mmCIF file of C-alpha atoms in Angstrom:
data_model
loop_
_atom_site.group_PDB
_atom_site.id
_atom_site.type_symbol
_atom_site.label_atom_id
_atom_site.label_comp_id
_atom_site.label_asym_id
_atom_site.label_seq_id
_atom_site.Cartn_x
_atom_site.Cartn_y
_atom_site.Cartn_z
ATOM 1 C CA MET A 11 0.000 0.000 0.000
ATOM 2 C CA SER A 12 1.406 3.393 -0.912
ATOM 3 C CA GLY A 13 0.842 6.551 1.045
ATOM 4 C CA ALA A 14 -1.004 8.243 -1.832
ATOM 5 C CA SER A 15 -4.789 8.138 -2.249
ATOM 6 C CA ARG A 16 -5.989 5.695 -4.848
ATOM 7 C CA THR A 17 -9.134 3.947 -6.039
ATOM 8 C CA ARG A 18 -9.452 0.267 -5.302
ATOM 9 C CA THR A 19 -12.211 -2.051 -6.530
ATOM 10 C CA THR A 20 -12.749 -5.188 -4.518
ATOM 11 C CA LYS A 21 -15.145 -8.067 -4.827
ATOM 12 C CA THR A 22 -16.014 -9.859 -1.640
ATOM 13 C CA GLN A 23 -17.385 -13.358 -1.231
ATOM 14 C CA ASP A 24 -19.802 -14.766 1.302
ATOM 15 C CA THR A 25 -17.499 -16.190 3.948
ATOM 16 C CA GLY A 26 -19.929 -16.693 6.778
ATOM 17 C CA GLY A 27 -19.722 -13.276 8.373
ATOM 18 C CA ASP A 28 -16.187 -12.510 7.224
ATOM 19 C CA GLY A 29 -17.285 -10.344 4.339
ATOM 20 C CA VAL A 30 -20.287 -9.008 2.390
ATOM 21 C CA GLY A 31 -21.128 -10.020 -1.159
ATOM 22 C CA GLY A 32 -20.898 -7.425 -3.888
ATOM 23 C CA ARG A 33 -18.407 -5.104 -5.556
ATOM 24 C CA HIS A 34 -17.154 -1.979 -3.841
ATOM 25 C CA THR A 35 -15.258 0.854 -5.518
ATOM 26 C CA THR A 36 -13.609 2.962 -2.867
ATOM 27 C CA THR A 37 -11.035 5.696 -2.594
ATOM 28 C CA ILE A 38 -8.498 4.574 -0.054
ATOM 29 C CA PRO A 39 -7.312 7.490 2.090
ATOM 30 C CA PRO A 40 -3.587 8.061 2.487
ATOM 31 C CA ALA A 41 -4.055 7.916 6.296
ATOM 32 C CA ARG A 42 -1.352 5.806 7.830
ATOM 33 C CA LYS A 43 1.021 3.404 6.174
ATOM 34 C CA PRO A 44 1.985 0.272 8.087
ATOM 35 C CA GLN A 45 5.588 -0.787 8.211
ATOM 36 C CA ARG A 46 6.685 -4.349 8.370
ATOM 37 C CA SER A 47 7.952 -4.958 11.840
ATOM 38 C CA ARG A 48 11.414 -6.080 12.645
ATOM 39 C CA PRO A 49 11.489 -9.854 13.032
ATOM 40 C CA ALA A 50 11.921 -10.934 16.636
ATOM 41 C CA GLU A 51 14.394 -13.710 15.938
ATOM 42 C CA PRO A 52 17.564 -14.831 17.656
ATOM 43 C CA SER A 53 20.864 -13.540 16.358
ATOM 44 C CA PRO A 54 22.228 -15.716 13.509
ATOM 45 C CA GLN A 55 25.549 -15.871 15.369
ATOM 46 C CA LEU A 56 24.023 -18.104 18.027
ATOM 47 C CA ARG A 57 24.906 -21.781 17.847
ATOM 48 C CA THR A 58 22.125 -24.049 16.644
ATOM 49 C CA ASP A 59 21.488 -25.519 20.092
ATOM 50 C CA ALA A 60 21.594 -22.101 21.764
ATOM 51 C CA ARG A 61 19.156 -20.719 19.204
ATOM 52 C CA ARG A 62 16.833 -23.644 19.748
ATOM 53 C CA ASN A 63 16.973 -23.184 23.518
ATOM 54 C CA LEU A 64 16.214 -19.482 23.186
ATOM 55 C CA GLU A 65 13.212 -20.160 20.952
ATOM 56 C CA GLN A 66 11.916 -22.728 23.447
ATOM 57 C CA VAL A 67 12.358 -20.302 26.332
ATOM 58 C CA LEU A 68 10.533 -17.486 24.514
ATOM 59 C CA ARG A 69 7.678 -19.786 23.518
ATOM 60 C CA ALA A 70 7.336 -21.175 27.039
ATOM 61 C CA ALA A 71 7.567 -17.712 28.612
ATOM 62 C CA ARG A 72 4.815 -16.419 26.362
ATOM 63 C CA GLU A 73 2.548 -19.294 27.413
ATOM 64 C CA VAL A 74 3.348 -19.085 31.116
ATOM 65 C CA PHE A 75 3.046 -15.306 31.404
ATOM 66 C CA GLY A 76 -0.214 -15.408 29.445
ATOM 67 C CA GLU A 77 -1.640 -17.986 31.842
ATOM 68 C CA LEU A 78 -0.163 -16.950 35.188
ATOM 69 C CA GLY A 79 0.779 -13.302 34.747
ATOM 70 C CA TYR A 80 3.978 -11.525 35.684
ATOM 71 C CA ASP A 81 4.344 -13.355 38.976
ATOM 72 C CA ALA A 82 4.782 -16.702 37.245
ATOM 73 C CA PRO A 83 7.927 -18.489 38.517
ATOM 74 C CA MET A 84 10.917 -18.673 36.213
ATOM 75 C CA GLU A 85 11.204 -22.354 37.162
ATOM 76 C CA GLU A 86 7.894 -23.050 35.413
ATOM 77 C CA ILE A 87 9.155 -21.348 32.254
ATOM 78 C CA ALA A 88 12.336 -23.438 32.378
ATOM 79 C CA ARG A 89 10.333 -26.636 32.927
ATOM 80 C CA ARG A 90 8.095 -26.031 29.915
ATOM 81 C CA ALA A 91 11.067 -25.022 27.793
ATOM 82 C CA GLY A 92 12.940 -28.175 28.787
ATOM 83 C CA VAL A 93 15.989 -26.237 29.970
ATOM 84 C CA GLY A 94 17.547 -25.340 33.291
ATOM 85 C CA VAL A 95 16.791 -22.029 34.962
ATOM 86 C CA GLY A 96 20.447 -21.122 34.528
ATOM 87 C CA THR A 97 19.983 -21.237 30.758
ATOM 88 C CA ILE A 98 17.392 -18.474 31.018
ATOM 89 C CA TYR A 99 19.570 -16.294 33.233
ATOM 90 C CA ARG A 100 22.539 -16.710 30.919
ATOM 91 C CA ARG A 101 20.473 -15.115 28.164
ATOM 92 C CA PHE A 102 18.426 -12.623 30.201
ATOM 93 C CA THR A 103 19.431 -10.583 33.230
ATOM 94 C CA GLY A 104 16.146 -11.428 34.922
ATOM 95 C CA LYS A 105 12.388 -11.644 34.582
ATOM 96 C CA GLU A 106 12.095 -7.967 33.651
ATOM 97 C CA ALA A 107 14.352 -8.356 30.601
ATOM 98 C CA LEU A 108 12.540 -11.530 29.550
ATOM 99 C CA VAL A 109 9.136 -9.841 29.755
ATOM 100 C CA GLN A 110 10.387 -6.891 27.718
ATOM 101 C CA ARG A 111 11.641 -9.269 25.041
ATOM 102 C CA ILE A 112 8.332 -11.170 24.997
ATOM 103 C CA MET A 113 6.256 -8.006 24.655
ATOM 104 C CA ILE A 114 8.392 -6.713 21.784
ATOM 105 C CA ALA A 115 8.243 -10.059 19.993
ATOM 106 C CA GLU A 116 4.476 -10.316 20.430
ATOM 107 C CA THR A 117 3.899 -6.759 19.257
ATOM 108 C CA ASN A 118 6.039 -7.342 16.168
ATOM 109 C CA ARG A 119 4.203 -10.586 15.430
ATOM 110 C CA LEU A 120 0.829 -8.852 15.570
ATOM 111 C CA THR A 121 2.090 -6.064 13.304
ATOM 112 C CA ALA A 122 3.172 -8.641 10.728
ATOM 113 C CA GLU A 123 -0.245 -10.323 10.992
ATOM 114 C CA ALA A 124 -2.015 -7.020 10.286
ATOM 115 C CA VAL A 125 0.209 -6.102 7.334
ATOM 116 C CA ASN A 126 0.015 -9.579 5.792
ATOM 117 C CA ALA A 127 -3.767 -9.699 6.178
ATOM 118 C CA LEU A 128 -4.157 -6.430 4.271
ATOM 119 C CA ASP A 129 -1.806 -7.669 1.538
ATOM 120 C CA GLU A 130 -3.450 -11.049 1.109
ATOM 121 C CA GLU A 131 -7.186 -10.661 1.729
ATOM 122 C CA PRO A 132 -9.645 -9.507 -0.974
ATOM 123 C CA ASP A 133 -10.981 -6.553 1.021
ATOM 124 C CA ALA A 134 -10.205 -4.602 4.164
ATOM 125 C CA TRP A 135 -13.066 -6.080 6.202
ATOM 126 C CA SER A 136 -11.833 -9.614 5.528
ATOM 127 C CA ALA A 137 -8.319 -8.475 6.455
ATOM 128 C CA LEU A 138 -9.499 -6.957 9.734
ATOM 129 C CA ALA A 139 -11.519 -10.049 10.620
ATOM 130 C CA ARG A 140 -8.578 -12.327 9.811
ATOM 131 C CA TYR A 141 -6.220 -10.242 11.939
ATOM 132 C CA LEU A 142 -8.572 -10.307 14.919
ATOM 133 C CA ARG A 143 -9.215 -14.041 14.625
ATOM 134 C CA ARG A 144 -5.516 -14.844 14.567
ATOM 135 C CA ALA A 145 -4.703 -12.423 17.358
ATOM 136 C CA VAL A 146 -7.414 -13.822 19.614
ATOM 137 C CA GLY A 147 -6.597 -17.411 18.654
ATOM 138 C CA SER A 148 -2.963 -16.897 19.628
ATOM 139 C CA GLY A 149 -3.890 -15.614 23.087
ATOM 140 C CA ALA A 150 -2.598 -12.062 22.555
ATOM 141 C CA GLY A 151 -5.598 -10.711 24.453
ATOM 142 C CA ARG A 152 -4.416 -12.520 27.588
ATOM 143 C CA LEU A 153 -0.726 -11.700 27.319
ATOM 144 C CA PHE A 154 -0.748 -7.899 27.196
ATOM 145 C CA PRO A 155 -3.084 -7.334 30.162
ATOM 146 C CA ALA A 156 -1.069 -9.853 32.173
ATOM 147 C CA LEU A 157 2.213 -8.008 31.625
ATOM 148 C CA SER A 158 1.293 -4.366 31.079
ATOM 149 C CA GLY A 159 2.617 -1.953 33.668
ATOM 150 C CA ARG A 160 4.922 -4.519 35.257
ATOM 151 C CA VAL A 161 8.207 -3.544 33.572
ATOM 152 C CA PRO A 162 9.816 -0.280 32.426
ATOM 153 C CA VAL A 163 8.927 0.652 28.857
ATOM 154 C CA THR A 164 11.981 0.685 26.613
ATOM 155 C CA GLU A 165 12.396 2.727 23.459
ATOM 156 C CA GLU A 166 12.108 -0.458 21.395
ATOM 157 C CA MET A 167 8.847 -1.347 23.129
ATOM 158 C CA SER A 168 7.411 2.093 22.341
ATOM 159 C CA SER A 169 8.575 1.899 18.730
ATOM 160 C CA SER A 170 7.087 -1.565 18.256
ATOM 161 C CA ARG A 171 3.811 -0.443 19.765
ATOM 162 C CA ALA A 172 3.662 2.561 17.420
ATOM 163 C CA GLU A 173 4.160 0.275 14.411
ATOM 164 C CA LEU A 174 1.323 -1.967 15.591
ATOM 165 C CA ASN A 175 -0.948 1.030 16.141
ATOM 166 C CA ASP A 176 -0.236 2.211 12.594
ATOM 167 C CA ALA A 177 -0.845 -1.217 11.057
ATOM 168 C CA VAL A 178 -4.165 -1.721 12.841
ATOM 169 C CA GLY A 179 -5.077 1.886 12.030
ATOM 170 C CA VAL A 180 -4.693 1.200 8.311
ATOM 171 C CA LEU A 181 -6.921 -1.878 8.565
ATOM 172 C CA VAL A 182 -9.576 0.167 10.325
ATOM 173 C CA ASP A 183 -9.319 3.193 8.007
ATOM 174 C CA GLN A 184 -9.651 1.086 4.893
ATOM 175 C CA ALA A 185 -12.481 -1.048 6.260
ATOM 176 C CA LYS A 186 -14.358 2.189 6.972
ATOM 177 C CA ALA A 187 -13.513 3.580 3.535
ATOM 178 C CA CYS A 188 -15.010 0.442 1.970
ATOM 179 C CA GLY A 189 -18.201 1.050 3.922
ATOM 180 C CA LEU A 190 -17.911 -2.295 5.712
ATOM 181 C CA LEU A 191 -16.839 -1.225 9.218
ATOM 182 C CA ARG A 192 -19.119 0.958 11.289
ATOM 183 C CA ALA A 193 -17.835 4.518 11.443
ATOM 184 C CA ASP A 194 -18.245 5.115 15.178
ATOM 185 C CA VAL A 195 -15.444 2.818 16.405
ATOM 186 C CA SER A 196 -11.729 3.570 16.507
ATOM 187 C CA ASP A 197 -8.706 1.368 15.996
ATOM 188 C CA ALA A 198 -7.976 1.780 19.715
ATOM 189 C CA ASP A 199 -11.515 0.557 20.488
ATOM 190 C CA ILE A 200 -10.854 -2.593 18.497
ATOM 191 C CA SER A 201 -7.450 -3.244 20.070
ATOM 192 C CA LEU A 202 -8.934 -2.877 23.540
ATOM 193 C CA MET A 203 -11.809 -5.211 22.651
ATOM 194 C CA MET A 204 -9.319 -8.020 22.113
ATOM 195 C CA SER A 205 -8.228 -7.745 25.714
ATOM 196 C CA CYS A 206 -11.828 -8.084 26.852
ATOM 197 C CA LEU A 207 -12.244 -11.528 25.277
ATOM 198 C CA LEU A 208 -10.871 -13.294 28.330
ATOM 199 C CA PRO A 209 -12.714 -16.469 29.363
ATOM 200 C CA PRO A 210 -12.158 -17.654 32.964
ATOM 201 C CA SER A 211 -8.623 -18.934 33.486
ATOM 202 C CA GLY A 212 -9.929 -22.022 35.307
ATOM 203 C CA LEU A 213 -11.193 -23.502 32.040
ATOM 204 C CA PRO A 214 -9.034 -25.901 30.004
ATOM 205 C CA HIS A 215 -6.909 -24.127 27.389
ATOM 206 C CA PRO A 216 -8.795 -25.509 24.324
ATOM 207 C CA GLN A 217 -12.121 -24.487 25.826
ATOM 208 C CA ARG A 218 -10.835 -20.967 26.555
ATOM 209 C CA LEU A 219 -9.841 -20.576 22.903
ATOM 210 C CA THR A 220 -13.212 -21.871 21.718
ATOM 211 C CA ILE A 221 -15.112 -19.455 23.938
ATOM 212 C CA ALA A 222 -12.904 -16.524 22.902
ATOM 213 C CA GLY A 223 -13.535 -17.430 19.256
ATOM 214 C CA ARG A 224 -17.298 -17.525 19.823
ATOM 215 C CA TYR A 225 -17.276 -14.128 21.477
ATOM 216 C CA LEU A 226 -15.126 -12.680 18.711
ATOM 217 C CA GLU A 227 -17.690 -13.685 16.067
ATOM 218 C CA ILE A 228 -20.378 -11.864 18.064
ATOM 219 C CA LEU A 229 -18.033 -8.872 18.247
ATOM 220 C CA LEU A 230 -17.419 -8.925 14.489
ATOM 221 C CA ASP A 231 -21.159 -8.896 13.832
ATOM 222 C CA GLY A 232 -21.440 -5.804 16.006
ATOM 223 C CA LEU A 233 -18.536 -4.094 14.233
ATOM 224 C CA HIS A 234 -20.046 -4.526 10.776
ATOM 225 C CA ALA A 235 -21.452 -1.402 9.177
ATOM 226 C CA GLY A 236 -24.819 -3.111 8.738
ATOM 227 C CA HIS A 237 -25.477 -2.705 12.456
ATOM 228 C CA SER A 238 -26.578 0.818 13.234
ATOM 229 C CA SER A 239 -27.451 0.897 16.942
ATOM 230 C CA PRO A 240 -25.702 3.969 18.383
ATOM 231 C CA LEU A 241 -22.838 3.385 20.795
ATOM 232 C CA PRO A 242 -22.629 5.185 24.140
ATOM 233 C CA GLY A 243 -19.687 7.425 24.909
ATOM 234 C CA LYS A 244 -16.740 8.355 22.719
ATOM 235 C CA PRO A 245 -14.315 6.068 20.863
ATOM 236 C CA PHE A 246 -11.217 5.037 22.804
ATOM 237 C CA THR A 247 -8.051 6.833 21.654
ATOM 238 C CA GLN A 248 -4.551 5.551 20.974
ATOM 239 C CA ASP A 249 -3.181 7.818 23.700
ATOM 240 C CA GLU A 250 -5.539 6.197 26.195
ATOM 241 C CA LEU A 251 -4.578 2.752 24.940
ATOM 242 C CA ASP A 252 -0.850 3.466 25.244
ATOM 243 C CA THR A 253 -1.378 4.820 28.745
ATOM 244 C CA LEU A 254 -3.210 1.627 29.658
ATOM 245 C CA PHE A 255 -0.665 -0.805 28.189
ATOM 246 C CA LEU A 256 2.643 1.055 28.376
ATOM 247 C CA SER A 257 2.504 3.080 31.580
#
């Protein structure tokens, strides 16, 4: 997507709530241009076994922090990663550094999901729905609330968050321009909604994902422009969202 305004004709297909049949000719506003995020991958200089251990630690940490929050013991992360606790501390100075790394990696992953969805889907509504489904299915809505406000915000964290805001903003702007997303919601509203899809933690993991997916489909129906019930209050802003997640 370029920064200049241009006309785009899209044809959507009936995908069970993921789109609306018909052809739409829309002028896409220049608005914001997403940037592909920096990949959160280990340095290529790492030995193969060290790289594998790091990937296992990051994956396990993401799961554990998402389930148990910031107070989760490092021993549980090591157990799930299949490494010793010393392996984690050789790579990270402590839990704070590990959480910062996880939040940057997750933010970059979501940015890539948003950009790829807009590149690959036939229309902006389908792209927005795909992004939300993958974000919710991956548990991103649980991870950020669990970790927000628990560690100092680094410059890289702020930069990654800004890139995600821009990428989601483009999805929202273009879905509105196509006439498929209701006009009275903001990109910050939608990002915050993801964090509200949190089934009780006492449920088994597969059931939590199923329930979150069910609630998301209800949410998508409410976001579609075909629903015209007025919303109370004002749209949430990005400044409010950053204060909530980065302060």
